[in-house]
Coordinates of C-alpha atoms in Angstrom, one line a residue:
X209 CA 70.1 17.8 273.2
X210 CA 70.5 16.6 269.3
X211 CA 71.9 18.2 266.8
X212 CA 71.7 17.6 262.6
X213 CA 75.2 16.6 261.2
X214 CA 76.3 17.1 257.8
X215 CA 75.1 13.8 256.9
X216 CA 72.0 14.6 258.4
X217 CA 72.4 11.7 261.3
X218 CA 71.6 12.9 264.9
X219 CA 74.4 13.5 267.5
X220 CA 74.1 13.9 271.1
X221 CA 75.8 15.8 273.3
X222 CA 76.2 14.1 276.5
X223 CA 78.8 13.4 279.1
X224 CA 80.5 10.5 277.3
X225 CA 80.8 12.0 274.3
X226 CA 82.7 15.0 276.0
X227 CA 85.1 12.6 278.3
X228 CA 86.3 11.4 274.5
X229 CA 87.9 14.7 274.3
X230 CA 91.6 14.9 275.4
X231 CA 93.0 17.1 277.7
X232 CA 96.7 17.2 277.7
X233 CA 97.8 19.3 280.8
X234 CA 101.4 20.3 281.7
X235 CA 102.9 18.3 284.5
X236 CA 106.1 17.7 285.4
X237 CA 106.0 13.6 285.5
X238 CA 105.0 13.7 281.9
X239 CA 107.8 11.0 280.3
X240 CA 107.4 11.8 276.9
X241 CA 110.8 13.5 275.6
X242 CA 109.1 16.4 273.8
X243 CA 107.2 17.5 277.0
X244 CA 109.6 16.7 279.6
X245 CA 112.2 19.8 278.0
X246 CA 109.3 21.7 277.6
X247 CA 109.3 25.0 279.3
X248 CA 106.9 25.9 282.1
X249 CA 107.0 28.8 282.3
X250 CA 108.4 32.2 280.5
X251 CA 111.5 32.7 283.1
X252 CA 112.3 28.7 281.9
X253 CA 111.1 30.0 277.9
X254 CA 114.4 30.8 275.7
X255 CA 114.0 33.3 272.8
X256 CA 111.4 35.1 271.2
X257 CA 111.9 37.9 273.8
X258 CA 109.5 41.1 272.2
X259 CA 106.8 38.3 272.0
X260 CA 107.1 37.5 275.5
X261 CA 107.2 40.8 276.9
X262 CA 103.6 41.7 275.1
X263 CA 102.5 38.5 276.2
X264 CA 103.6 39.3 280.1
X265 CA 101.3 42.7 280.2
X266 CA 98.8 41.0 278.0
X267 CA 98.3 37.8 281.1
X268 CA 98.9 40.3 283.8
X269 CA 95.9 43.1 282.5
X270 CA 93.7 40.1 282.0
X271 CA 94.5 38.6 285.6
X272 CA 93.6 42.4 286.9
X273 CA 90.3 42.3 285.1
X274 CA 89.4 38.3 285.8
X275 CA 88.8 38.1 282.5
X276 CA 90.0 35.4 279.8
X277 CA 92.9 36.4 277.3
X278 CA 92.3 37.0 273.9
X279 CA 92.5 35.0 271.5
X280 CA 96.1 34.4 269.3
X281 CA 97.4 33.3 266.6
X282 CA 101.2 32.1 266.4
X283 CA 102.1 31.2 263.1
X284 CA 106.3 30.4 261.4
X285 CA 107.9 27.7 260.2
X286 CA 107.6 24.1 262.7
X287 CA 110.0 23.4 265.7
X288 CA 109.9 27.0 266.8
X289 CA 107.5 26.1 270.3
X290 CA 104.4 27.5 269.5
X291 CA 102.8 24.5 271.2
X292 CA 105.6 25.2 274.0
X293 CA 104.2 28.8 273.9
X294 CA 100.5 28.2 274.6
X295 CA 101.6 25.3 277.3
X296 CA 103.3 28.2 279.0
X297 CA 100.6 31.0 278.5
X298 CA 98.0 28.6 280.4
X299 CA 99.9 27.7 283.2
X300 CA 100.8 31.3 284.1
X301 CA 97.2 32.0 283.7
X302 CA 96.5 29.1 285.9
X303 CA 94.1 27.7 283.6
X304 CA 93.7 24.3 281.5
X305 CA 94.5 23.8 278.2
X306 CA 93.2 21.7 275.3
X307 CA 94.7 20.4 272.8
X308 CA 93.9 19.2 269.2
X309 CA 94.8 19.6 265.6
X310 CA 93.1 20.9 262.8
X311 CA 92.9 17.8 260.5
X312 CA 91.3 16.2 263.5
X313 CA 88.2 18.3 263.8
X314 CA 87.2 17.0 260.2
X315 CA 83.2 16.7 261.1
X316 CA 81.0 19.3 262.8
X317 CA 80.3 16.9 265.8
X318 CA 84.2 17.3 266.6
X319 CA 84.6 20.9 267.3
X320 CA 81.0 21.3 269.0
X321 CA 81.9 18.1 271.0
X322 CA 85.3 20.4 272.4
X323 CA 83.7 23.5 272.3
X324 CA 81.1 22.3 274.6
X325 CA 83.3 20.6 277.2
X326 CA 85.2 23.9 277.5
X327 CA 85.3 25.7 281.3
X328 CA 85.3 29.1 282.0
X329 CA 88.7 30.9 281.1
X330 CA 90.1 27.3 280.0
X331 CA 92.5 27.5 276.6
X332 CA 91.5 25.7 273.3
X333 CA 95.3 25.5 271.6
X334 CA 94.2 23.9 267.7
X335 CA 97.5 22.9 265.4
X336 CA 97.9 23.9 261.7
X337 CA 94.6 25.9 262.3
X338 CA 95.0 26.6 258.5
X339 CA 93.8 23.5 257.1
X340 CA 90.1 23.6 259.5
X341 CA 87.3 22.6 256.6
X342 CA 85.0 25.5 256.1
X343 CA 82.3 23.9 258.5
X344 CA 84.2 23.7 261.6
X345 CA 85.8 27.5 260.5
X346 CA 82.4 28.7 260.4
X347 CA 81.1 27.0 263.9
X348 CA 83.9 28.9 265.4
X349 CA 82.9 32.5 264.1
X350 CA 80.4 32.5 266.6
X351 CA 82.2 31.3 269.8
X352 CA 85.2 33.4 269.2
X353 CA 83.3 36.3 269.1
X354 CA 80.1 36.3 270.7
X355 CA 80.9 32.8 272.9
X356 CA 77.6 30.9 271.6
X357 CA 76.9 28.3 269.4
X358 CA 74.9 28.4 266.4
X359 CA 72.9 24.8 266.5
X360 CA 69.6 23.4 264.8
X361 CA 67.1 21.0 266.4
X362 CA 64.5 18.2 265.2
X363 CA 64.1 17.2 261.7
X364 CA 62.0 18.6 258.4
X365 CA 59.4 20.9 259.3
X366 CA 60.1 21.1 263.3
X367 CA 63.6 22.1 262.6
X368 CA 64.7 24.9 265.2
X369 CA 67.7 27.1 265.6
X370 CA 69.3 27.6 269.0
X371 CA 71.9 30.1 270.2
X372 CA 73.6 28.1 272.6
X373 CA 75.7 30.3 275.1
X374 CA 79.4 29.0 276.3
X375 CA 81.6 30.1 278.6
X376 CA 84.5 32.6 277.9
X377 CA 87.5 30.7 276.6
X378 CA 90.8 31.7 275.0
X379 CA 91.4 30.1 271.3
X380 CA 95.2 29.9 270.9
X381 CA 96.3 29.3 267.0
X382 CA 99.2 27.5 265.9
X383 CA 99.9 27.8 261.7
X384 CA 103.5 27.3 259.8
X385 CA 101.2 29.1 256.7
X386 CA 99.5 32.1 257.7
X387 CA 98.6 33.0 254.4
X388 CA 96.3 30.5 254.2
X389 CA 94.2 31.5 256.7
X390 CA 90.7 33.4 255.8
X391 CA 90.6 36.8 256.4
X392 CA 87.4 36.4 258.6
X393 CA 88.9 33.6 260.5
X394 CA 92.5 35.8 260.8
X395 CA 90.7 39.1 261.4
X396 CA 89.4 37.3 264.8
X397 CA 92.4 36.6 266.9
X398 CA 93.6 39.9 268.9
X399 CA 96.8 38.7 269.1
X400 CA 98.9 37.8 266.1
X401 CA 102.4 37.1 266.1
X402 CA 105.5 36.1 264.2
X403 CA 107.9 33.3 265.4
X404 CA 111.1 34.0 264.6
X405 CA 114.3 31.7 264.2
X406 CA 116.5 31.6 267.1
X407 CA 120.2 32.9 267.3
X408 CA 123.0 30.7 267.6
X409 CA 123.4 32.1 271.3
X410 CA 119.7 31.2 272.1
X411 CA 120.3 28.0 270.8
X412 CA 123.0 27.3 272.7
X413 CA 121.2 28.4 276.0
X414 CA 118.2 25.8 274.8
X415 CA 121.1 23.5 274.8
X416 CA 122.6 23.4 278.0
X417 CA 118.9 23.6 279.5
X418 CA 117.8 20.1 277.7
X419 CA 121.1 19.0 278.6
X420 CA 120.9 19.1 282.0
X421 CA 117.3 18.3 282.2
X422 CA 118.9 14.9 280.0
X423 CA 122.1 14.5 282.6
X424 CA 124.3 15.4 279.7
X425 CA 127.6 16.4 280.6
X426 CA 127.8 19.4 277.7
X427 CA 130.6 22.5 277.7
X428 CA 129.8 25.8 276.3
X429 CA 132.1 25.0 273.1
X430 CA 130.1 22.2 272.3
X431 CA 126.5 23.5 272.4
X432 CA 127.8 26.4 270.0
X433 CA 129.6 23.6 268.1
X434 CA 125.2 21.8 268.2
X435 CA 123.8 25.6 267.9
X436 CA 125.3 26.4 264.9
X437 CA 124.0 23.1 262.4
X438 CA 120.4 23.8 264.7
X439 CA 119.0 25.5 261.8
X440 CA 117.5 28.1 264.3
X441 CA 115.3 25.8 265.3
X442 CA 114.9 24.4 269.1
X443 CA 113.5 21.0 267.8
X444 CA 116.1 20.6 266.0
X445 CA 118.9 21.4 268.7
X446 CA 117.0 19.2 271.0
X447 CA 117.1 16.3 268.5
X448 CA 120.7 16.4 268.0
X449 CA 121.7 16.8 271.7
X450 CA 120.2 13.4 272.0
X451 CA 122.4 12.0 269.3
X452 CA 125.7 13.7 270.1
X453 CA 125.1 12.4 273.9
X454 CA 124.9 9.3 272.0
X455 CA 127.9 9.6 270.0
X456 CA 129.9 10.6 273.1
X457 CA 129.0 8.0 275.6
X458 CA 130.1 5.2 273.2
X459 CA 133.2 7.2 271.7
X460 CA 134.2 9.3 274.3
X461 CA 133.9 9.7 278.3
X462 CA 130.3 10.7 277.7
X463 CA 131.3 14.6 277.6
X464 CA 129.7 16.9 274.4
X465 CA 132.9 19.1 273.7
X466 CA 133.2 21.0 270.6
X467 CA 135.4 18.2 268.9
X468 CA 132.8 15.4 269.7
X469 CA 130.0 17.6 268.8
X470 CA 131.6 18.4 264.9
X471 CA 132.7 14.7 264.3
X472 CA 129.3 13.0 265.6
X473 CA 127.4 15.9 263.4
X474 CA 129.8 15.2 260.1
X475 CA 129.2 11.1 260.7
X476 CA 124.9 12.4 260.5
X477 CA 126.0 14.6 257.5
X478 CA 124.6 17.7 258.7
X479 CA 127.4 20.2 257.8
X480 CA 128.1 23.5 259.2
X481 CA 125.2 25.2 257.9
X482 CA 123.0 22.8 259.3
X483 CA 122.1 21.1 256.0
X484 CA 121.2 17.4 255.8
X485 CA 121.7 15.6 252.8
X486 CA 117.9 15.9 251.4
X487 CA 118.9 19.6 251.3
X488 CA 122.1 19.3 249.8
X489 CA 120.7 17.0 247.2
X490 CA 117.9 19.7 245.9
X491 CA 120.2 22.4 245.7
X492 CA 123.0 20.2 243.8
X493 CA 119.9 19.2 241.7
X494 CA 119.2 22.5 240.7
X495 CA 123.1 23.7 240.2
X496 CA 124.0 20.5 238.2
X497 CA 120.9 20.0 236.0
X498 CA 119.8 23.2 235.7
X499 CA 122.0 25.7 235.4
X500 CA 121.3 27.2 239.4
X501 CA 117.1 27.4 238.1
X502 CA 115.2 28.9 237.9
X503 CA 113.1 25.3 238.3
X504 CA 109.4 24.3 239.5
X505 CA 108.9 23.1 242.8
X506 CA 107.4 19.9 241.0
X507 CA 110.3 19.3 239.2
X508 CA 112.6 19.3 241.8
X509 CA 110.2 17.3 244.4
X510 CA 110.3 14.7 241.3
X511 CA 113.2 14.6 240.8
X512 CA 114.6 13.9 244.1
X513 CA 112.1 11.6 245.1
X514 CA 110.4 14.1 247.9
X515 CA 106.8 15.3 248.6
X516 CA 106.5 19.1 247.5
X517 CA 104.5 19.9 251.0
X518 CA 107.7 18.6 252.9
X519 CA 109.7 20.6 250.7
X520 CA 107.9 23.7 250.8
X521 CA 107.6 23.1 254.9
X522 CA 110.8 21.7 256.1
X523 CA 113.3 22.6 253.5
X524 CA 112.7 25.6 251.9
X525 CA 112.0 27.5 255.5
X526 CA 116.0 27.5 256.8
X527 CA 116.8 27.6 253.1
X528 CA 115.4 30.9 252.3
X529 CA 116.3 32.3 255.6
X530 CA 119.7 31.8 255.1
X531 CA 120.0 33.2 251.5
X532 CA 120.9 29.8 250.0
X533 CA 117.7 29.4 248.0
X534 CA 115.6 31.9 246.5
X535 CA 111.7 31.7 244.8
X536 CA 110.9 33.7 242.1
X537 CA 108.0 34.1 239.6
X538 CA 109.7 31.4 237.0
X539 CA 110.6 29.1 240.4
X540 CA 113.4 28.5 242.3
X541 CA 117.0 29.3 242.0
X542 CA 120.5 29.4 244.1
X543 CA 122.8 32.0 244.8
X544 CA 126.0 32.8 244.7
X545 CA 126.6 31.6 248.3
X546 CA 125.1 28.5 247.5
X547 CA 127.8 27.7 245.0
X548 CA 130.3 28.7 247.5
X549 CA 128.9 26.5 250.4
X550 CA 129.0 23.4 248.1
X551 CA 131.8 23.8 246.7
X552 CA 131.1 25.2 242.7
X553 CA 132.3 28.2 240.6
X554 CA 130.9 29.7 238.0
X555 CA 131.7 31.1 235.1
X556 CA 130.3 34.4 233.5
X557 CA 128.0 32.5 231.0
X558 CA 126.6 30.4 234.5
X559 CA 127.9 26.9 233.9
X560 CA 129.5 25.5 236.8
X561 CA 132.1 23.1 237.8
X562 CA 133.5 21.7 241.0
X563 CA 136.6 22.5 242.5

């Protein structure tokens, strides 16, 4: 079968074509650092504990009726494990999963190509599903809810349109910005949930798990001692195990205990609030050189020499969270407990000056 492309060029869809497609499955000889610590399954899954009891009932109703899941949509700010999630969700339905990233499907050829090669009940798990180009958002409209794709034949006057049938798949989500997200597009996923940051006792649970998974000798003082500059955020805990285990097999006996932990932390310059020096540097920017803001976004990505999306999606996040940042209509300003944390005062006509 051929199909017209955007650029009007043929495309088949044969078996080749479909092999190009990867399929990344969860298996337990996977050497990659990120999957290795991956949970399998949701007794191994830390946190996020009212999400994974709907998801529990929603697997076990769809095992009782042999039918696929429906479709989800995760979405909150990165490192939270909602690729962790959907590996999880497909291995207690005992099904493949697929996946691939938004910016990847960039042609229509791409997200038929996958589309096509899906199984029966198999998962299709797409990253940063906000940024899909209107073409591939539209081929999916179909699928997701009718299964079938929507596909011409032949050229100029012998031009055809087929309804191509697929089997019944599960489309699982992943955005850190839901708000950009079409309403038809959103208004499609049955599930739709909010990934929340973990506490510093979750954390330090996520801890001691990679840690033994790692052969790191860790006490319970020291993975509150890593918890607590995690910024919520497994990814981030996991990343600095790694490096405190480094810290303490050169330094020290090769044990994590809270003292190693705080000094092997201070020498990366992530304080006790978990901020790195990119974020200390925007909010003394905006305290010293202007006033505590409010300031534009551009400015401030100008002025220290960042990109505004990594700003607005790696900074800002933990930032906000934490009440050290705020946005308002004019831009963004501290507060008080900023000016605390770093060490200002102020004074009633909101100059400042360091201690």
């Amino acid at each position: 079968m051929s199909i017209i492309s955007d650029d009007n060029d043929f495309i088949n869809i044969s078996d080749e074509k479909q092999k190009t497609v990867v399929k990344a499955e969860i298996c337990d000889c996977d050497k990659n650092f990120e999957n290795c610590i991956r949970p399998k399954s949701f007794d191994t899954y830390i946190g996020q504990s009212a999400l994974k009891d709907t998801l529990k009932i929603t697997i076990e109703a769809a095992k009782k009726r042999e039918q696929p899941l429906d479709h989800l949509l995760f979405y909150g700010p990165p490192g939270l494990g909602k690729t962790t999630l959907a590996g999880v969700i497909a291995q207690e339905m005992g099904v493949d999963i697929k996946i691939t990233s938004a910016p990847a499907l960039e042609r229509p050829r791409d997200i038929i190509g996958i589309l096509m090669s899906l199984q029966g009940g198999e998962i299709l798990f797409i990253d940063e599903i906000h940024r899909l180009n209107k073409v591939a958002e539209e081929i999916l409209y179909p699928a997701m809810e009718d299964f079938y794709l929507d596909m011409t034949t032949g050229k100029s006057q012998t031009v055809k349109t087929l309804r191509v049938p697929l089997p019944k798949f599960t489309l699982i989500g992943a955005t850190t910005k839901a708000g950009e997200l079409s309403g038809p597009l959103r208004d499609r996923f049955g599930i739709i949930h909010r990934l929340e940051f973990y506490t510093e006792k979750e954390l330090s649970q996520v801890i001691k798990r990679t840690a033994g998974i790692l052969n790191i000798e860790i006490d319970e003082k020291g993975a509150l001692a890593i918890a607590r500059r995690s910024r919520g955020t497994p990814r981030i805990a996991n990343r600095l195990v790694k490096r405190v285990s480094d810290f303490a097999l050169v330094k020290y006996n090769g044990k994590i205990t809270e003292p190693v932990a705080d000094e092997s932390l201070d020498i990366l310059k992530i304080d006790e609030f978990g901020l790195d020096t990119t974020d200390r540097n925007l909010l003394k920017l905006i305290i010293e050189k202007y006033d505590g803001g409010p300031v534009g976004i551009e400015t401030i990505a100008a002025a220290i020499g960042e990109d505004v999306r990594t700003i607005e999606d790696v900074c800002e996040p933990f930032l906000l969270q934490v009440g050290l940042l705020q946005r308002t209509p004019r831009g963004r300003k501290v507060s008080p407990a900023t000016y605390r944390h770093l060490g200002y005062k102020t004074t009633n006509s909101n100059q400042q000056s360091l201690f």
